[in-house]
Coordinates of C-alpha atoms in Angstrom, one line a residue:
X29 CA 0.0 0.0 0.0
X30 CA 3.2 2.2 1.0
X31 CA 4.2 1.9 -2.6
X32 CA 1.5 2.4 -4.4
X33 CA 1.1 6.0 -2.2
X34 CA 4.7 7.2 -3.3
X35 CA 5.7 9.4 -5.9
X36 CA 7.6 7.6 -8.6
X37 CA 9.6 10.2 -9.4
X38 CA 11.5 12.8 -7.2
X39 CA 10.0 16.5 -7.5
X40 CA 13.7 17.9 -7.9
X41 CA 16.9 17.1 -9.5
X42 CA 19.4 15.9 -6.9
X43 CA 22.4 18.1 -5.9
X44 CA 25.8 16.8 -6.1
X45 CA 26.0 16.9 -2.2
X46 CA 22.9 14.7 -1.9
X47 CA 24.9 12.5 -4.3
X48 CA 27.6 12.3 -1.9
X49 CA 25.2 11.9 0.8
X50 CA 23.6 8.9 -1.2
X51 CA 27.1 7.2 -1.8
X52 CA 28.3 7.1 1.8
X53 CA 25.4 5.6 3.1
X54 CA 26.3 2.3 1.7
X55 CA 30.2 3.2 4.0
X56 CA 28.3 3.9 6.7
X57 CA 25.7 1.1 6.9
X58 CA 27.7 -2.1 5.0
X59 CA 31.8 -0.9 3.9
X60 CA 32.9 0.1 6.6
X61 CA 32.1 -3.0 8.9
X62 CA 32.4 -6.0 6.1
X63 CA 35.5 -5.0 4.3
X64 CA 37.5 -5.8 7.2
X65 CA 35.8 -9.0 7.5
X66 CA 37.1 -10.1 4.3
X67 CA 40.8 -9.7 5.4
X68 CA 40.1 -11.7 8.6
X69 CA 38.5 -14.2 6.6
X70 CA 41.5 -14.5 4.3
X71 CA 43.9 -14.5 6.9
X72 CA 42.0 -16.9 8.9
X73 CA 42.5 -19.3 6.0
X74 CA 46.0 -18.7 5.1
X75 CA 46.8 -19.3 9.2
X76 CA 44.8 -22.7 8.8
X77 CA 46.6 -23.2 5.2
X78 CA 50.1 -21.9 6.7
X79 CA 50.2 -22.5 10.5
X80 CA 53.8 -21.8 10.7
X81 CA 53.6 -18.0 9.8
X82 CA 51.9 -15.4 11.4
X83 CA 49.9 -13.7 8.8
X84 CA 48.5 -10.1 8.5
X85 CA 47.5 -9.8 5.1
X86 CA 48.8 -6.2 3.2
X87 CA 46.0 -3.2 2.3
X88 CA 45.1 -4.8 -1.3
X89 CA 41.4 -3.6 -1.9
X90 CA 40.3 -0.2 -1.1
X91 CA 36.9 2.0 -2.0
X92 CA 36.9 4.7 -4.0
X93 CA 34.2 6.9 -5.2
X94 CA 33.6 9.5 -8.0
X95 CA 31.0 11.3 -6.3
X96 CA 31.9 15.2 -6.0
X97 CA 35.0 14.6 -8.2
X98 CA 34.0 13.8 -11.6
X99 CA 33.2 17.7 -13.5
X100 CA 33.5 16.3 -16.9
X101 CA 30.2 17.9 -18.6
X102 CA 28.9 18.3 -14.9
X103 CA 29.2 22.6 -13.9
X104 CA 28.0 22.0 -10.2
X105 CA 30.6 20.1 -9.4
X106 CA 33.5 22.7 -8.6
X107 CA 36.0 22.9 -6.4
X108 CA 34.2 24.0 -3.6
X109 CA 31.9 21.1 -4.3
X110 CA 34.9 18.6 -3.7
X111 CA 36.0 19.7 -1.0
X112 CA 33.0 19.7 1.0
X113 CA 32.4 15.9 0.1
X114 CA 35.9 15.3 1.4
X115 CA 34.8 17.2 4.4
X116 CA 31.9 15.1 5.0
X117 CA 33.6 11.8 4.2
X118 CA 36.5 12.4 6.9
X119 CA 33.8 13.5 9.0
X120 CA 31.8 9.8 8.7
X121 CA 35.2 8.4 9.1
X122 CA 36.1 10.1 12.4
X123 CA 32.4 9.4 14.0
X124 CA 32.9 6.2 13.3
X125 CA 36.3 6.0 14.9
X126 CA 34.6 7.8 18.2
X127 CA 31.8 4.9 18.0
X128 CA 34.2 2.4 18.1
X129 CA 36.1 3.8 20.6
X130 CA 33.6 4.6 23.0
X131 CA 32.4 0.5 22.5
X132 CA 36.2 -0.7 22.6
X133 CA 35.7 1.4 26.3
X134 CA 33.6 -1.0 27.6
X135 CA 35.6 -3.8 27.6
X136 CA 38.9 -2.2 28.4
X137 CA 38.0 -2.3 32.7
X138 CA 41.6 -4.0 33.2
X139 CA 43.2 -2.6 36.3
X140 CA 46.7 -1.7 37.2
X141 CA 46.3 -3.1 40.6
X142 CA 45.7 -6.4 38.9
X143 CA 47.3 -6.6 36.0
X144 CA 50.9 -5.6 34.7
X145 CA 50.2 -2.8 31.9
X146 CA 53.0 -2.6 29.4
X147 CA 55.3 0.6 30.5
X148 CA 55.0 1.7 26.8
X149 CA 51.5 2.5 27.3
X150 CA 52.1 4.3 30.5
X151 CA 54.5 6.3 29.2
X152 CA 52.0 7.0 25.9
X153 CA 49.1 8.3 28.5
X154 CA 52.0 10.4 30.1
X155 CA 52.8 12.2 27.0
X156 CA 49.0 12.8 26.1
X157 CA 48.6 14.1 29.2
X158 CA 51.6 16.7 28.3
X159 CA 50.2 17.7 25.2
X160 CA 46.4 17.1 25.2
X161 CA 44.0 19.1 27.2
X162 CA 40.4 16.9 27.9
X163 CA 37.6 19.5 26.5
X164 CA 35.2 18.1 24.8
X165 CA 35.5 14.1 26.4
X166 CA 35.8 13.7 30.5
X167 CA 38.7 12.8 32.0
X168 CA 38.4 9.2 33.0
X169 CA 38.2 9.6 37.2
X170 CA 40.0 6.3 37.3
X171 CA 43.7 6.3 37.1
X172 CA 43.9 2.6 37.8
X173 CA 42.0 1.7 34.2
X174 CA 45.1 3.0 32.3
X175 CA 43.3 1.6 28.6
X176 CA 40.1 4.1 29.8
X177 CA 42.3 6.9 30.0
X178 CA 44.4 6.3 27.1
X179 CA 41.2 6.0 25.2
X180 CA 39.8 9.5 26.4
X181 CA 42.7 11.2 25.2
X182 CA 42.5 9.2 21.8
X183 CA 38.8 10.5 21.8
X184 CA 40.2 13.8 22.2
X185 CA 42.5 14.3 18.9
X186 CA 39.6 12.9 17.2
X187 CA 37.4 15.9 18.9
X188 CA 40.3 18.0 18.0
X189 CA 40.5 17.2 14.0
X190 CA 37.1 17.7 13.7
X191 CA 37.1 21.3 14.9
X192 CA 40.5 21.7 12.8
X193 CA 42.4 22.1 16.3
X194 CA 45.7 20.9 18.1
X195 CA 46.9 18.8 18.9
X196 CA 45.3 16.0 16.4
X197 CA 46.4 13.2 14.5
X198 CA 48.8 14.3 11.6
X199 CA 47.9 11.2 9.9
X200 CA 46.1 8.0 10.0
X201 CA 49.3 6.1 11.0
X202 CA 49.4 7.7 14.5
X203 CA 46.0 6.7 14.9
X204 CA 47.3 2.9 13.9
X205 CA 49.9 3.3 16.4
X206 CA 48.2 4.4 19.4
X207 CA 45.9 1.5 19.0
X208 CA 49.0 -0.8 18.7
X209 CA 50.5 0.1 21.8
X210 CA 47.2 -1.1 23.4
X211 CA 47.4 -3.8 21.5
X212 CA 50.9 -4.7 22.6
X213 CA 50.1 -3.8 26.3
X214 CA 46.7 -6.1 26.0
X215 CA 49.1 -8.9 25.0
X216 CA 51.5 -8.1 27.7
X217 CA 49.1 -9.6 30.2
X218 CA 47.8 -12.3 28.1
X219 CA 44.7 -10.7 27.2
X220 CA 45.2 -12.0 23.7
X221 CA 41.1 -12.9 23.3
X222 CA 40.3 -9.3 24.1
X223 CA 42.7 -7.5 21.8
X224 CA 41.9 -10.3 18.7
X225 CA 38.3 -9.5 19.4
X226 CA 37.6 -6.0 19.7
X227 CA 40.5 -4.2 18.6
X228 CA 42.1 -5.9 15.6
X229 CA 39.0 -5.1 13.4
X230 CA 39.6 -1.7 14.5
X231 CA 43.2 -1.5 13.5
X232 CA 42.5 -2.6 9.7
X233 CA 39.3 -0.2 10.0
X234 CA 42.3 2.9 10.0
X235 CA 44.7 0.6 7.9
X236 CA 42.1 1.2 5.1
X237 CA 40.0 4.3 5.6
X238 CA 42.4 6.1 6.8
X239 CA 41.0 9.4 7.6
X240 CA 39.4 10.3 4.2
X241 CA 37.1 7.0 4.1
X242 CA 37.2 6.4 0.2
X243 CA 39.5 7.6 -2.5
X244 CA 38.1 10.2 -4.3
X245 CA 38.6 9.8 -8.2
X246 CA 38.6 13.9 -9.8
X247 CA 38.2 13.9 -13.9
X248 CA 38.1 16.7 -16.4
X249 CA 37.5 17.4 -19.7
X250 CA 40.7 17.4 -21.9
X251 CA 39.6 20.7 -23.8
X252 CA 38.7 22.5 -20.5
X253 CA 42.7 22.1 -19.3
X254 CA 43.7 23.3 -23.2
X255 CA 41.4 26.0 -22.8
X256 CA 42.4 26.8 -19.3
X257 CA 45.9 26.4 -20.5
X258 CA 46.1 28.9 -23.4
X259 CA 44.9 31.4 -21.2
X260 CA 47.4 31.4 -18.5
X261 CA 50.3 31.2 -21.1
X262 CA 49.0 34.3 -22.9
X263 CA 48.8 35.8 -19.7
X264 CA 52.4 34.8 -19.0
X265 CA 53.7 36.1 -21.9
X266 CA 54.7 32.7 -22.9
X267 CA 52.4 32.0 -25.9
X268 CA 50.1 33.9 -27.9
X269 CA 48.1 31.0 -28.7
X270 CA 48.4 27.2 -27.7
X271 CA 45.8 25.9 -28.8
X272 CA 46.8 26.8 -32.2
X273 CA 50.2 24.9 -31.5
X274 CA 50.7 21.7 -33.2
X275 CA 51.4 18.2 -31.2
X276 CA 55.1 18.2 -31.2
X277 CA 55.4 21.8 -30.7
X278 CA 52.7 21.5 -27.6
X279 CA 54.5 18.7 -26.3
X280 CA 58.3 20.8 -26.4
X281 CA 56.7 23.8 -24.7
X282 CA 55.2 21.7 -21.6
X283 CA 58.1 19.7 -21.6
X284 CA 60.1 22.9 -20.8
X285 CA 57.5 24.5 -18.7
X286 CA 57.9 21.0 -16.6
X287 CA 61.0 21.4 -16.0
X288 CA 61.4 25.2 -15.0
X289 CA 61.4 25.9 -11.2
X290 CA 60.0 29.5 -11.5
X291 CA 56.1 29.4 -11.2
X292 CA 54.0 30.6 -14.4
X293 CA 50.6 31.9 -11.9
X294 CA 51.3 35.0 -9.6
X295 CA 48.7 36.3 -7.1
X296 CA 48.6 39.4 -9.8
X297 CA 47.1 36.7 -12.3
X298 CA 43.4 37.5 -13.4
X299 CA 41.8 35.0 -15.7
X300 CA 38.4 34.0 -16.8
X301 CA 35.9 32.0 -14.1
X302 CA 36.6 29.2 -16.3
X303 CA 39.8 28.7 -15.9
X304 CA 40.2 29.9 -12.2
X305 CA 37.8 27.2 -11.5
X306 CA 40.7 24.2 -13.4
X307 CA 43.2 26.2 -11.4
X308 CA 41.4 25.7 -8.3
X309 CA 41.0 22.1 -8.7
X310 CA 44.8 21.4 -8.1
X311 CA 45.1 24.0 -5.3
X312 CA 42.1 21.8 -3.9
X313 CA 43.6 18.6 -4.5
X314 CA 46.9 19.7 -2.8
X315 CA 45.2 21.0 0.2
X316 CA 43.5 17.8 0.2
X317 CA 46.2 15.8 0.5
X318 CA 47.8 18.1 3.5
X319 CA 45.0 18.0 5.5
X320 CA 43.8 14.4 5.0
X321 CA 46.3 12.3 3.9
X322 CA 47.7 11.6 0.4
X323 CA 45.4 8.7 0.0
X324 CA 42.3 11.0 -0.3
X325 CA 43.1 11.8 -3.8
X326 CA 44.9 9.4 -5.8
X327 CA 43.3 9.6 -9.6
X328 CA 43.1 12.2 -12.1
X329 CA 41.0 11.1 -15.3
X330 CA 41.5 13.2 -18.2
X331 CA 38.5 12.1 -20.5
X332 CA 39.1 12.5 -24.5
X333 CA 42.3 12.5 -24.8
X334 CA 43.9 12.7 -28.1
X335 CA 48.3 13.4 -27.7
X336 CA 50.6 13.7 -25.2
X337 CA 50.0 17.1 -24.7
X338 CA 46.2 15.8 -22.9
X339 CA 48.7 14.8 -19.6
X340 CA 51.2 17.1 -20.0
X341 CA 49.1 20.1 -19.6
X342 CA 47.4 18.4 -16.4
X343 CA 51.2 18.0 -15.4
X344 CA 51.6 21.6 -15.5
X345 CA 48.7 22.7 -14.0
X346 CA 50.1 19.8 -11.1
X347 CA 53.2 21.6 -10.5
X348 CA 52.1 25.3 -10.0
X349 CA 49.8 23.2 -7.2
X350 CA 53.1 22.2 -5.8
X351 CA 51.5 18.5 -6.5
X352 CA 54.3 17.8 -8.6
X353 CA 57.9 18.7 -8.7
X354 CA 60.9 17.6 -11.2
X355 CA 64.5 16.8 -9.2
X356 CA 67.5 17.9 -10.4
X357 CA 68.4 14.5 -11.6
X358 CA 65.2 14.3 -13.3

């Protein structure tokens, strides 16, 4: 009955951002939890196949999504457009970091009266306490449940990176090692079950979303970088006109232009919307990849591309970005 009361079809197009909204729900309610299932169910069998070696199997499938990246034909997605899904996917990813957290919590009552805690995670919850002040999490009241505080300050840098404050994590790999030293300490005391139960998953959980969740792919139109292109080498005095430029001569000029240290763009440079906009993409992608991790961004499509000149110019555009950078020995 339901059904046959609903509209068939929705009364407005979709943005881009309910797009992105659309594609993490599937992260949020099925990737995030089963992917790691799949490496514990490989290792589990290689461990029954192998019994001799101690397996942890290497980061070999990862998510990626085009959603908020792909502008080929598309004008709403801009830059500010990819950014903001980057925003919301490290967003998901730290929530469900805090979730887990929080849950990992509850079973971490092990007491230093009781139990002989690993002095590398004593000295860990020493330095925290140096560096990170306990704002938005309470302090845990119980200094003799050393895993409950570690795990408040942990909450903390989380709390932190989402308000784009200090101290955080610089990266997903002291994240990963913070939750190794409990690991190391669990197994200190023989509380092997506890740490292959409820924090292994966790561990691969940061191994592979990191904190961007899912790869986002970014692709342009070939003739939007040519465009783009001309324009900022007529306004650098460089070239009349590129795109009037045949292959090989195209191809000399960038090659050149790659290899020259001095920047073509200064903050003097006024060009159409169009081409700000390519610009922008690369200065987005490089800030990107500062603030969330190189794996955030990893693709750039160029779609019809016809010569060498298609990847060159994206090369170009790359290094005034500071995304890419020739060394002296080449």
């Amino acid at each position: 009955m339901t059904l046959w009361q609903t509209d068939e079809l929705r009364e407005r197009k979709p943005t881009v951002i309910d797009e992105v909204r659309n594609g993490m729900y599937f992260f949020h309610e099925t990737l995030f939890d089963v992917l790691p299932d799949v490496y514990e169910e490989l290792e589990r069998c290689l461990a029954k196949s192998y019994p001799e070696d101690k397996w942890h199997v290497p980061t070999y499938l990862r998510f990626g999504s085009w959603i908020g990246g792909d502008r080929d034909g598309n004008p709403s997605v801009t830059a500010d457009i990819t950014w903001r899904t980057l925003e919301m996917q490290r967003s998901l990813v730290l929530f469900k970091y805090e979730q887990l957290l929080r849950a990992l919590m509850r079973h971490m009552s092990f007491s230093s009266t009781i139990v002989d805690v690993s002095g590398e995670l004593l000295e860990s919850i020493a330095a925290d306490r140096g560096a990170v002040t306990l704002r938005k999490v309470d302090a845990w009241t119980n200094d003799k449940e050393p895993y409950r505080v570690k795990i408040t300050y942990m909450l903390q840098k989380l709390a932190n990176m989402r308000e784009g404050e200090q101290p955080g994590y610089r990266d997903a790999a002291e994240l990963v090692a913070d939750l190794k030293v409990i690991d190391r300490s669990l197994r200190h005391h023989y509380a092997d079950y506890v740490a292959d139960t409820h924090l292994c998953k966790l561990i691969r959980q940061v191994e592979l979303f990191g904190f961007h969740l899912a790869a986002l792919d970014v692709r342009q139109h070939s003739k939007e970088h040519e465009n783009a292109m001309a324009e900022v080498l007529r306004n650098a005095g460089v070239v009349d006109d590129y795109a009037a430029l045949d292959e090989p001569a195209k191809i000399e000029l960038l090659h050149r232009l790659l290899g020259d240290r001095r920047p073509l763009l200064n903050e003097a440079s006024e060009f159409s919307d169009a081409t700000n906009e390519c610009l922008n993409v690369y200065r987005t992608i490089a800030r990107a990849q500062r603030e969330f991790g190189r794996g955030c961004i990893t693709s750039y499509l160029i779609s019809m591309t016809q010569g060498a000149s298609d990847l060159l110019e994206v090369m170009v555009f790359a290094k005034e970005a500071g995304l890419f950078r020739r060394q002296r020995d080449g």
